[in-house]
mmCIF file of C-alpha atoms in Angstrom:
data_model
loop_
_atom_site.group_PDB
_atom_site.id
_atom_site.type_symbol
_atom_site.label_atom_id
_atom_site.label_comp_id
_atom_site.label_asym_id
_atom_site.label_seq_id
_atom_site.Cartn_x
_atom_site.Cartn_y
_atom_site.Cartn_z
ATOM 1 C CA MET A 6 70.474 227.045 139.063
ATOM 2 C CA THR A 7 66.935 227.388 137.712
ATOM 3 C CA THR A 8 66.070 230.065 135.138
ATOM 4 C CA LYS A 9 64.113 231.930 137.818
ATOM 5 C CA GLY A 10 67.080 231.730 140.211
ATOM 6 C CA ALA A 11 69.504 232.899 137.554
ATOM 7 C CA THR A 12 67.283 235.857 136.690
ATOM 8 C CA LYS A 13 67.027 236.848 140.351
ATOM 9 C CA ALA A 14 70.807 236.552 140.753
ATOM 10 C CA MET A 15 71.359 238.732 137.668
ATOM 11 C CA THR A 16 68.911 241.330 139.007
ATOM 12 C CA LYS A 17 70.682 241.423 142.364
ATOM 13 C CA THR A 18 74.070 241.704 140.634
ATOM 14 C CA GLY A 19 72.774 244.615 138.575
ATOM 15 C CA ILE A 20 71.435 246.398 141.649
ATOM 16 C CA LEU A 21 74.706 245.861 143.484
ATOM 17 C CA ALA A 22 76.689 247.218 140.518
ATOM 18 C CA THR A 23 74.500 250.332 140.504
ATOM 19 C CA PHE A 24 75.103 250.753 144.236
ATOM 20 C CA LEU A 25 78.884 250.442 143.916
ATOM 21 C CA THR A 26 78.973 252.971 141.082
ATOM 22 C CA GLY A 27 76.886 255.394 143.146
ATOM 23 C CA ALA A 28 79.079 254.870 146.204
ATOM 24 C CA LEU A 29 82.180 255.799 144.211
ATOM 25 C CA LEU A 30 80.490 258.936 142.897
ATOM 26 C CA LEU A 31 79.444 259.960 146.402
ATOM 27 C CA GLY A 32 82.796 259.269 147.978
ATOM 28 C CA GLY A 33 81.574 256.037 149.548
ATOM 29 C CA SER A 34 81.156 257.208 153.152
ATOM 30 C CA ALA A 35 79.740 259.874 155.436
ATOM 31 C CA ALA A 36 83.222 261.376 155.637
ATOM 32 C CA ALA A 37 82.861 262.444 152.002
ATOM 33 C CA TRP A 38 79.737 264.475 152.856
ATOM 34 C CA GLY A 39 81.557 267.704 153.618
ATOM 35 C CA GLN A 40 80.376 271.177 152.685
ATOM 36 C CA ALA A 41 81.850 270.795 149.198
ATOM 37 C CA THR A 42 80.073 267.528 148.425
ATOM 38 C CA PRO A 43 76.268 267.438 148.639
ATOM 39 C CA ILE A 44 74.571 264.472 150.235
ATOM 40 C CA THR A 45 72.627 262.829 147.417
ATOM 41 C CA ILE A 46 69.315 261.055 148.018
ATOM 42 C CA LYS A 47 67.972 258.945 145.178
ATOM 43 C CA PHE A 48 64.190 258.795 145.630
ATOM 44 C CA SER A 49 62.742 256.137 143.343
ATOM 45 C CA HIS A 50 59.076 255.336 142.774
ATOM 46 C CA VAL A 51 56.871 253.531 140.257
ATOM 47 C CA VAL A 52 53.982 255.927 139.552
ATOM 48 C CA ALA A 53 53.684 258.914 137.225
ATOM 49 C CA ALA A 54 55.275 262.222 138.183
ATOM 50 C CA ASP A 55 51.837 263.869 138.115
ATOM 51 C CA ALA A 56 50.211 261.334 140.470
ATOM 52 C CA PRO A 57 49.918 262.421 144.131
ATOM 53 C CA LYS A 58 52.968 260.379 145.141
ATOM 54 C CA GLY A 59 54.981 261.833 142.270
ATOM 55 C CA LYS A 60 53.999 265.398 143.183
ATOM 56 C CA ALA A 61 54.752 264.849 146.879
ATOM 57 C CA ALA A 62 58.176 263.404 146.043
ATOM 58 C CA LEU A 63 58.959 266.543 144.031
ATOM 59 C CA GLN A 64 57.695 268.703 146.902
ATOM 60 C CA PHE A 65 60.048 266.864 149.269
ATOM 61 C CA LYS A 66 62.926 267.507 146.850
ATOM 62 C CA LYS A 67 62.050 271.220 146.699
ATOM 63 C CA LEU A 68 61.824 271.618 150.476
ATOM 64 C CA VAL A 69 65.025 269.686 151.197
ATOM 65 C CA GLU A 70 67.132 271.520 148.658
ATOM 66 C CA GLU A 71 65.823 274.909 149.814
ATOM 67 C CA ARG A 72 66.258 274.205 153.528
ATOM 68 C CA SER A 73 69.688 272.613 153.197
ATOM 69 C CA ASN A 74 71.093 275.486 151.083
ATOM 70 C CA GLY A 75 72.457 272.952 148.619
ATOM 71 C CA ARG A 76 73.939 270.658 151.246
ATOM 72 C CA VAL A 77 71.469 267.891 150.292
ATOM 73 C CA LYS A 78 70.399 267.005 146.761
ATOM 74 C CA VAL A 79 67.327 264.849 146.044
ATOM 75 C CA GLU A 80 67.102 263.032 142.715
ATOM 76 C CA VAL A 81 63.547 261.811 142.000
ATOM 77 C CA TYR A 82 63.071 258.920 139.565
ATOM 78 C CA PRO A 83 59.367 258.288 138.751
ATOM 79 C CA ASN A 84 57.595 255.660 136.645
ATOM 80 C CA SER A 85 59.988 252.772 137.404
ATOM 81 C CA GLN A 86 62.868 254.590 135.680
ATOM 82 C CA LEU A 87 65.363 252.853 137.956
ATOM 83 C CA TYR A 88 63.571 249.786 139.328
ATOM 84 C CA LYS A 89 60.263 247.996 138.974
ATOM 85 C CA ASP A 90 58.234 247.583 142.144
ATOM 86 C CA LYS A 91 59.428 243.975 142.476
ATOM 87 C CA GLU A 92 63.042 245.180 142.591
ATOM 88 C CA GLU A 93 63.020 248.496 144.423
ATOM 89 C CA LEU A 94 62.979 247.189 148.010
ATOM 90 C CA GLU A 95 66.036 245.048 147.362
ATOM 91 C CA ALA A 96 67.699 248.071 145.760
ATOM 92 C CA LEU A 97 67.008 250.104 148.888
ATOM 93 C CA GLN A 98 68.349 247.403 151.204
ATOM 94 C CA LEU A 99 71.538 247.194 149.127
ATOM 95 C CA GLY A 100 71.917 250.976 149.147
ATOM 96 C CA ALA A 101 71.485 251.472 145.381
ATOM 97 C CA VAL A 102 68.749 253.993 146.216
ATOM 98 C CA GLN A 103 68.229 255.784 149.493
ATOM 99 C CA MET A 104 64.489 256.467 149.548
ATOM 100 C CA LEU A 105 61.279 254.832 148.293
ATOM 101 C CA ALA A 106 57.539 255.175 148.800
ATOM 102 C CA PRO A 107 56.165 251.672 148.110
ATOM 103 C CA THR A 108 52.590 250.663 148.786
ATOM 104 C CA ILE A 109 51.668 248.889 152.009
ATOM 105 C CA SER A 110 51.362 245.603 150.075
ATOM 106 C CA LYS A 111 55.116 245.430 149.454
ATOM 107 C CA PHE A 112 56.115 244.606 153.024
ATOM 108 C CA GLY A 113 54.409 241.233 153.460
ATOM 109 C CA PRO A 114 56.695 239.528 150.913
ATOM 110 C CA LEU A 115 59.629 241.209 152.684
ATOM 111 C CA GLY A 116 58.673 239.307 155.834
ATOM 112 C CA VAL A 117 56.789 242.028 157.713
ATOM 113 C CA LYS A 118 53.424 240.320 157.355
ATOM 114 C CA GLU A 119 51.595 242.573 159.810
ATOM 115 C CA PHE A 120 51.374 245.222 157.071
ATOM 116 C CA GLU A 121 49.051 242.952 155.091
ATOM 117 C CA VAL A 122 46.260 243.582 157.582
ATOM 118 C CA LEU A 123 45.900 246.957 155.841
ATOM 119 C CA ASP A 124 45.078 245.105 152.589
ATOM 120 C CA LEU A 125 41.901 243.633 154.080
ATOM 121 C CA PRO A 126 38.768 244.530 152.119
ATOM 122 C CA TYR A 127 36.478 247.038 153.811
ATOM 123 C CA LEU A 128 38.796 247.413 156.802
ATOM 124 C CA PHE A 129 38.027 251.148 157.088
ATOM 125 C CA LYS A 130 34.757 252.956 156.422
ATOM 126 C CA ASP A 131 36.551 256.168 155.400
ATOM 127 C CA MET A 132 39.974 257.813 155.256
ATOM 128 C CA ALA A 133 39.488 259.376 158.694
ATOM 129 C CA GLU A 134 39.467 255.870 160.199
ATOM 130 C CA ALA A 135 42.523 254.898 158.178
ATOM 131 C CA LYS A 136 44.456 257.942 159.381
ATOM 132 C CA THR A 137 43.519 257.194 162.994
ATOM 133 C CA ILE A 138 45.465 253.966 162.563
ATOM 134 C CA THR A 139 48.397 254.949 160.361
ATOM 135 C CA GLN A 140 49.096 258.261 162.082
ATOM 136 C CA GLY A 141 48.734 256.813 165.591
ATOM 137 C CA PRO A 142 50.415 254.172 167.781
ATOM 138 C CA VAL A 143 49.496 251.261 165.469
ATOM 139 C CA GLY A 144 51.140 253.004 162.531
ATOM 140 C CA ARG A 145 54.272 253.779 164.546
ATOM 141 C CA ASP A 146 54.502 250.148 165.661
ATOM 142 C CA LEU A 147 54.250 248.989 162.043
ATOM 143 C CA LEU A 148 57.017 251.338 160.932
ATOM 144 C CA ALA A 149 59.265 250.106 163.758
ATOM 145 C CA LYS A 150 58.928 246.540 162.458
ATOM 146 C CA LEU A 151 60.836 247.562 159.312
ATOM 147 C CA GLU A 152 64.098 248.336 161.113
ATOM 148 C CA PRO A 153 65.329 244.707 161.373
ATOM 149 C CA LYS A 154 65.085 244.640 157.569
ATOM 150 C CA GLY A 155 67.530 247.541 157.267
ATOM 151 C CA ILE A 156 64.752 250.066 156.660
ATOM 152 C CA VAL A 157 63.621 253.182 158.533
ATOM 153 C CA GLY A 158 59.974 254.109 158.044
ATOM 154 C CA LEU A 159 59.492 257.873 157.864
ATOM 155 C CA ALA A 160 55.805 258.345 157.107
ATOM 156 C CA PHE A 161 52.536 256.875 155.870
ATOM 157 C CA TRP A 162 51.089 258.706 152.877
ATOM 158 C CA ASP A 163 47.360 257.897 153.133
ATOM 159 C CA ASN A 164 46.176 257.955 149.541
ATOM 160 C CA SER A 165 42.582 256.860 148.933
ATOM 161 C CA PHE A 166 40.480 253.767 148.294
ATOM 162 C CA LYS A 167 40.854 251.353 145.399
ATOM 163 C CA GLN A 168 38.332 250.809 142.614
ATOM 164 C CA MET A 169 37.809 247.841 140.290
ATOM 165 C CA THR A 170 38.170 248.034 136.504
ATOM 166 C CA ALA A 171 37.524 245.394 133.839
ATOM 167 C CA ASN A 172 36.142 245.007 130.339
ATOM 168 C CA THR A 173 32.820 243.672 131.617
ATOM 169 C CA PRO A 174 30.313 245.318 133.991
ATOM 170 C CA MET A 175 30.798 244.615 137.713
ATOM 171 C CA ARG A 176 27.587 245.061 139.688
ATOM 172 C CA THR A 177 27.360 241.894 141.795
ATOM 173 C CA PRO A 178 29.963 239.642 143.433
ATOM 174 C CA GLY A 179 29.174 237.042 140.768
ATOM 175 C CA ASP A 180 30.339 239.404 138.025
ATOM 176 C CA PHE A 181 33.948 238.933 139.137
ATOM 177 C CA LYS A 182 33.889 235.154 138.731
ATOM 178 C CA GLY A 183 36.561 233.947 136.314
ATOM 179 C CA LEU A 184 38.103 237.391 135.685
ATOM 180 C CA LYS A 185 41.902 237.559 135.654
ATOM 181 C CA LEU A 186 42.607 240.552 137.880
ATOM 182 C CA ARG A 187 46.040 242.029 138.467
ATOM 183 C CA ILE A 188 47.098 242.413 142.112
ATOM 184 C CA GLN A 189 50.205 243.318 144.038
ATOM 185 C CA SER A 190 52.153 240.545 145.732
ATOM 186 C CA SER A 191 50.020 240.226 148.857
ATOM 187 C CA LYS A 192 48.524 237.013 150.209
ATOM 188 C CA VAL A 193 45.573 239.007 151.540
ATOM 189 C CA LEU A 194 44.877 240.537 148.120
ATOM 190 C CA ASP A 195 45.155 237.073 146.597
ATOM 191 C CA ALA A 196 42.571 235.767 149.076
ATOM 192 C CA GLN A 197 40.338 238.793 148.427
ATOM 193 C CA MET A 198 40.127 238.058 144.704
ATOM 194 C CA ARG A 199 39.629 234.337 145.167
ATOM 195 C CA GLN A 200 36.824 235.037 147.646
ATOM 196 C CA ILE A 201 34.727 236.502 144.807
ATOM 197 C CA GLY A 202 35.803 233.896 142.257
ATOM 198 C CA ALA A 203 38.368 236.018 140.406
ATOM 199 C CA LEU A 204 41.799 234.750 139.332
ATOM 200 C CA PRO A 205 44.507 236.955 140.896
ATOM 201 C CA GLN A 206 47.558 237.736 138.772
ATOM 202 C CA VAL A 207 50.641 239.211 140.471
ATOM 203 C CA MET A 208 52.303 241.709 138.144
ATOM 204 C CA ALA A 209 54.661 244.696 138.329
ATOM 205 C CA PHE A 210 52.877 248.041 138.157
ATOM 206 C CA SER A 211 54.892 249.098 135.100
ATOM 207 C CA GLU A 212 53.558 246.097 133.163
ATOM 208 C CA VAL A 213 49.848 246.574 133.889
ATOM 209 C CA TYR A 214 48.885 248.900 131.007
ATOM 210 C CA GLN A 215 50.229 246.560 128.348
ATOM 211 C CA ALA A 216 48.715 243.528 130.083
ATOM 212 C CA LEU A 217 45.303 245.225 130.070
ATOM 213 C CA GLN A 218 45.719 246.364 126.475
ATOM 214 C CA THR A 219 46.642 242.908 125.202
ATOM 215 C CA GLY A 220 44.171 240.969 127.354
ATOM 216 C CA VAL A 221 46.790 239.175 129.443
ATOM 217 C CA VAL A 222 44.646 240.284 132.384
ATOM 218 C CA ASP A 223 40.984 241.293 132.332
ATOM 219 C CA GLY A 224 41.127 244.003 134.959
ATOM 220 C CA GLN A 225 42.780 245.392 138.061
ATOM 221 C CA GLU A 226 42.315 247.425 141.261
ATOM 222 C CA ASN A 227 43.838 250.833 141.951
ATOM 223 C CA PRO A 228 43.043 254.306 143.246
ATOM 224 C CA ILE A 229 41.408 256.573 140.666
ATOM 225 C CA THR A 230 44.534 258.741 140.351
ATOM 226 C CA ASN A 231 46.659 255.754 139.319
ATOM 227 C CA ILE A 232 43.985 254.547 136.897
ATOM 228 C CA TYR A 233 43.924 257.977 135.276
ATOM 229 C CA THR A 234 47.622 258.911 135.242
ATOM 230 C CA GLN A 235 48.628 255.463 133.970
ATOM 231 C CA LYS A 236 45.842 255.640 131.343
ATOM 232 C CA PHE A 237 44.307 252.335 132.424
ATOM 233 C CA HIS A 238 40.906 253.841 131.649
ATOM 234 C CA GLU A 239 41.879 253.932 127.971
ATOM 235 C CA VAL A 240 42.109 250.130 127.856
ATOM 236 C CA GLN A 241 39.291 249.263 130.292
ATOM 237 C CA LYS A 242 35.609 249.530 129.399
ATOM 238 C CA HIS A 243 34.180 249.550 132.926
ATOM 239 C CA MET A 244 35.052 250.916 136.367
ATOM 240 C CA THR A 245 33.007 250.283 139.497
ATOM 241 C CA LEU A 246 33.457 252.625 142.461
ATOM 242 C CA THR A 247 33.764 249.850 145.029
ATOM 243 C CA ASN A 248 36.001 251.718 147.538
ATOM 244 C CA HIS A 249 36.841 248.227 148.740
ATOM 245 C CA GLY A 250 40.488 248.562 149.707
ATOM 246 C CA TYR A 251 42.587 251.145 151.538
ATOM 247 C CA HIS A 252 45.579 252.345 149.535
ATOM 248 C CA ALA A 253 48.632 254.058 151.000
ATOM 249 C CA TYR A 254 52.355 254.492 150.555
ATOM 250 C CA VAL A 255 55.062 254.207 153.185
ATOM 251 C CA VAL A 256 58.044 256.517 152.749
ATOM 252 C CA ILE A 257 61.153 254.595 153.733
ATOM 253 C CA VAL A 258 64.901 255.155 153.786
ATOM 254 C CA ASN A 259 67.937 252.873 153.916
ATOM 255 C CA LYS A 260 68.743 252.409 157.619
ATOM 256 C CA LYS A 261 72.540 252.629 157.316
ATOM 257 C CA PHE A 262 72.327 255.722 155.117
ATOM 258 C CA TRP A 263 69.972 257.341 157.624
ATOM 259 C CA GLY A 264 72.149 256.427 160.597
ATOM 260 C CA ASP A 265 75.257 257.905 158.953
ATOM 261 C CA LEU A 266 73.628 261.287 158.363
ATOM 262 C CA PRO A 267 74.595 264.216 160.597
ATOM 263 C CA ALA A 268 71.969 264.880 163.277
ATOM 264 C CA ASP A 269 71.062 268.286 161.885
ATOM 265 C CA VAL A 270 70.473 266.806 158.425
ATOM 266 C CA GLN A 271 68.265 264.079 159.892
ATOM 267 C CA ALA A 272 66.222 266.733 161.688
ATOM 268 C CA MET A 273 65.847 268.808 158.518
ATOM 269 C CA LEU A 274 64.781 265.765 156.471
ATOM 270 C CA THR A 275 62.277 264.740 159.154
ATOM 271 C CA SER A 276 60.742 268.218 159.087
ATOM 272 C CA ALA A 277 60.639 268.290 155.285
ATOM 273 C CA MET A 278 58.984 264.874 155.264
ATOM 274 C CA ALA A 279 56.301 266.028 157.723
ATOM 275 C CA ASP A 280 55.511 269.008 155.504
ATOM 276 C CA SER A 281 55.559 266.842 152.358
ATOM 277 C CA SER A 282 53.180 264.380 154.027
ATOM 278 C CA ALA A 283 50.736 267.206 154.777
ATOM 279 C CA TYR A 284 51.091 268.316 151.157
ATOM 280 C CA PHE A 285 50.316 264.755 149.998
ATOM 281 C CA THR A 286 47.199 264.634 152.188
ATOM 282 C CA ASP A 287 45.904 267.867 150.665
ATOM 283 C CA LEU A 288 46.574 266.548 147.164
ATOM 284 C CA ALA A 289 45.103 263.064 147.440
ATOM 285 C CA ALA A 290 41.394 263.875 147.731
ATOM 286 C CA LYS A 291 41.540 266.758 145.235
ATOM 287 C CA ASP A 292 43.442 264.745 142.635
ATOM 288 C CA ASP A 293 41.037 261.820 143.070
ATOM 289 C CA GLU A 294 38.115 264.083 142.175
ATOM 290 C CA GLU A 295 39.943 265.577 139.204
ATOM 291 C CA ALA A 296 41.002 262.147 137.938
ATOM 292 C CA LEU A 297 37.438 260.841 138.159
ATOM 293 C CA ALA A 298 36.252 263.861 136.172
ATOM 294 C CA GLY A 299 38.979 263.213 133.606
ATOM 295 C CA ILE A 300 37.917 259.597 133.174
ATOM 296 C CA ARG A 301 34.298 260.665 132.745
ATOM 297 C CA GLN A 302 35.229 263.288 130.168
ATOM 298 C CA SER A 303 37.300 260.783 128.185
ATOM 299 C CA GLY A 304 34.175 258.749 127.452
ATOM 300 C CA LYS A 305 36.282 255.601 127.244
ATOM 301 C CA THR A 306 35.196 253.946 130.476
ATOM 302 C CA ALA A 307 31.681 253.471 131.822
ATOM 303 C CA ILE A 308 31.655 254.392 135.511
ATOM 304 C CA HIS A 309 29.247 252.549 137.791
ATOM 305 C CA THR A 310 28.370 253.901 141.221
ATOM 306 C CA PRO A 311 26.958 250.938 143.175
ATOM 307 C CA THR A 312 23.677 251.175 145.013
ATOM 308 C CA ALA A 313 23.629 250.671 148.774
ATOM 309 C CA GLU A 314 22.357 247.132 148.197
ATOM 310 C CA GLU A 315 25.121 246.336 145.697
ATOM 311 C CA LEU A 316 27.822 247.622 148.062
ATOM 312 C CA ALA A 317 26.349 245.625 150.946
ATOM 313 C CA ALA A 318 26.412 242.459 148.824
ATOM 314 C CA LEU A 319 30.062 242.971 147.852
ATOM 315 C CA ARG A 320 31.049 243.774 151.423
ATOM 316 C CA THR A 321 29.273 240.649 152.705
ATOM 317 C CA ALA A 322 31.011 238.550 150.051
ATOM 318 C CA LEU A 323 34.477 239.877 150.961
ATOM 319 C CA LEU A 324 34.378 240.132 154.766
ATOM 320 C CA PRO A 325 35.160 236.405 155.346
ATOM 321 C CA VAL A 326 38.718 237.224 154.211
ATOM 322 C CA HIS A 327 39.278 238.958 157.591
ATOM 323 C CA ASP A 328 38.982 235.653 159.482
ATOM 324 C CA LYS A 329 40.531 233.463 156.793
ATOM 325 C CA MET A 330 43.781 235.433 156.749
ATOM 326 C CA LYS A 331 44.368 235.916 160.485
ATOM 327 C CA ASP A 332 47.138 233.337 160.423
ATOM 328 C CA ARG A 333 48.910 235.499 157.854
ATOM 329 C CA TYR A 334 48.998 238.886 159.584
ATOM 330 C CA GLY A 335 48.277 237.826 163.163
ATOM 331 C CA ASP A 336 45.226 238.435 165.310
ATOM 332 C CA ALA A 337 47.040 240.957 167.534
ATOM 333 C CA ILE A 338 47.349 243.649 164.853
ATOM 334 C CA LEU A 339 43.675 243.405 163.838
ATOM 335 C CA THR A 340 42.647 243.521 167.504
ATOM 336 C CA ALA A 341 44.768 246.666 167.974
ATOM 337 C CA ILE A 342 43.106 248.310 164.972
ATOM 338 C CA ASN A 343 39.607 247.450 166.151
ATOM 339 C CA ARG A 344 40.376 248.711 169.662
ATOM 340 C CA ALA A 345 41.790 251.988 168.325
ATOM 341 C CA LEU A 346 38.620 252.493 166.261
ATOM 342 C CA GLY A 347 36.347 251.708 169.195
ATOM 343 C CA ARG A 348 34.924 248.567 167.673
#
């Protein structure tokens, strides 16, 4: 076995051991979920507790525990406390955790490549367009594609658009040439960076701050709230408000766990998730504005707002990725998106 294979096997063994321990504590089956034993949901995520996703996860916990009168307990684990973003999906499939809210980029490597269409640069002109897709038939079809993987998709949490940061100014497409930029594990994001001459580096979210601080990577892309709450702005000299990529989370649950729940509990969780999703939507735009103000006030990062001409040049440079990556995500999903948006 190769070193990489051995490491993966050890990781899987560790996740499985965690699952078995948890199963023993919970009684191991739905039969143990009587009135005396609360149903426990471990909700794991990789961002800070004060980021919009972290706040919405805590809101979900609050609503569920109030509405279930103690029958359901939600344990929220932020900031990769349990698993890094490379590990959490496998943990969910094995049942070591019951709920996650990974980004849309996590599902391509899982084999649901249609999700990677949402990683395309400049796919949406604004969040209203994005929500038309994720909260409509196209979004429901995407969530349904997760079920063969042992996953039930509960909701899209539409976050915001991503911005670019680096230690050098970024005003033209040529300014990205040769920069080592951290990305999530998405073939579309890889193609996006290569299209402007950057060198994409796949890396776990929990490792990005140190990589930026030590110069392992030159920069990265993320929503403003993640840049601020993870303190990336403290180790990056420049941020350009490119708004180039849609960013969202998908709240998912282990399919077997969900199927074993009593019908009334499923209904209560579905309602609590709908209300938590609305809460997330209200938070996202407000927190983005506050995070941008916080970065400005820190004085540690120069913020560049591109001119109309600069944005047009970047958009023109990146749009060829749409055609180049059709074999990856399939033409049908992009056609469905364009039709739904009246293009």
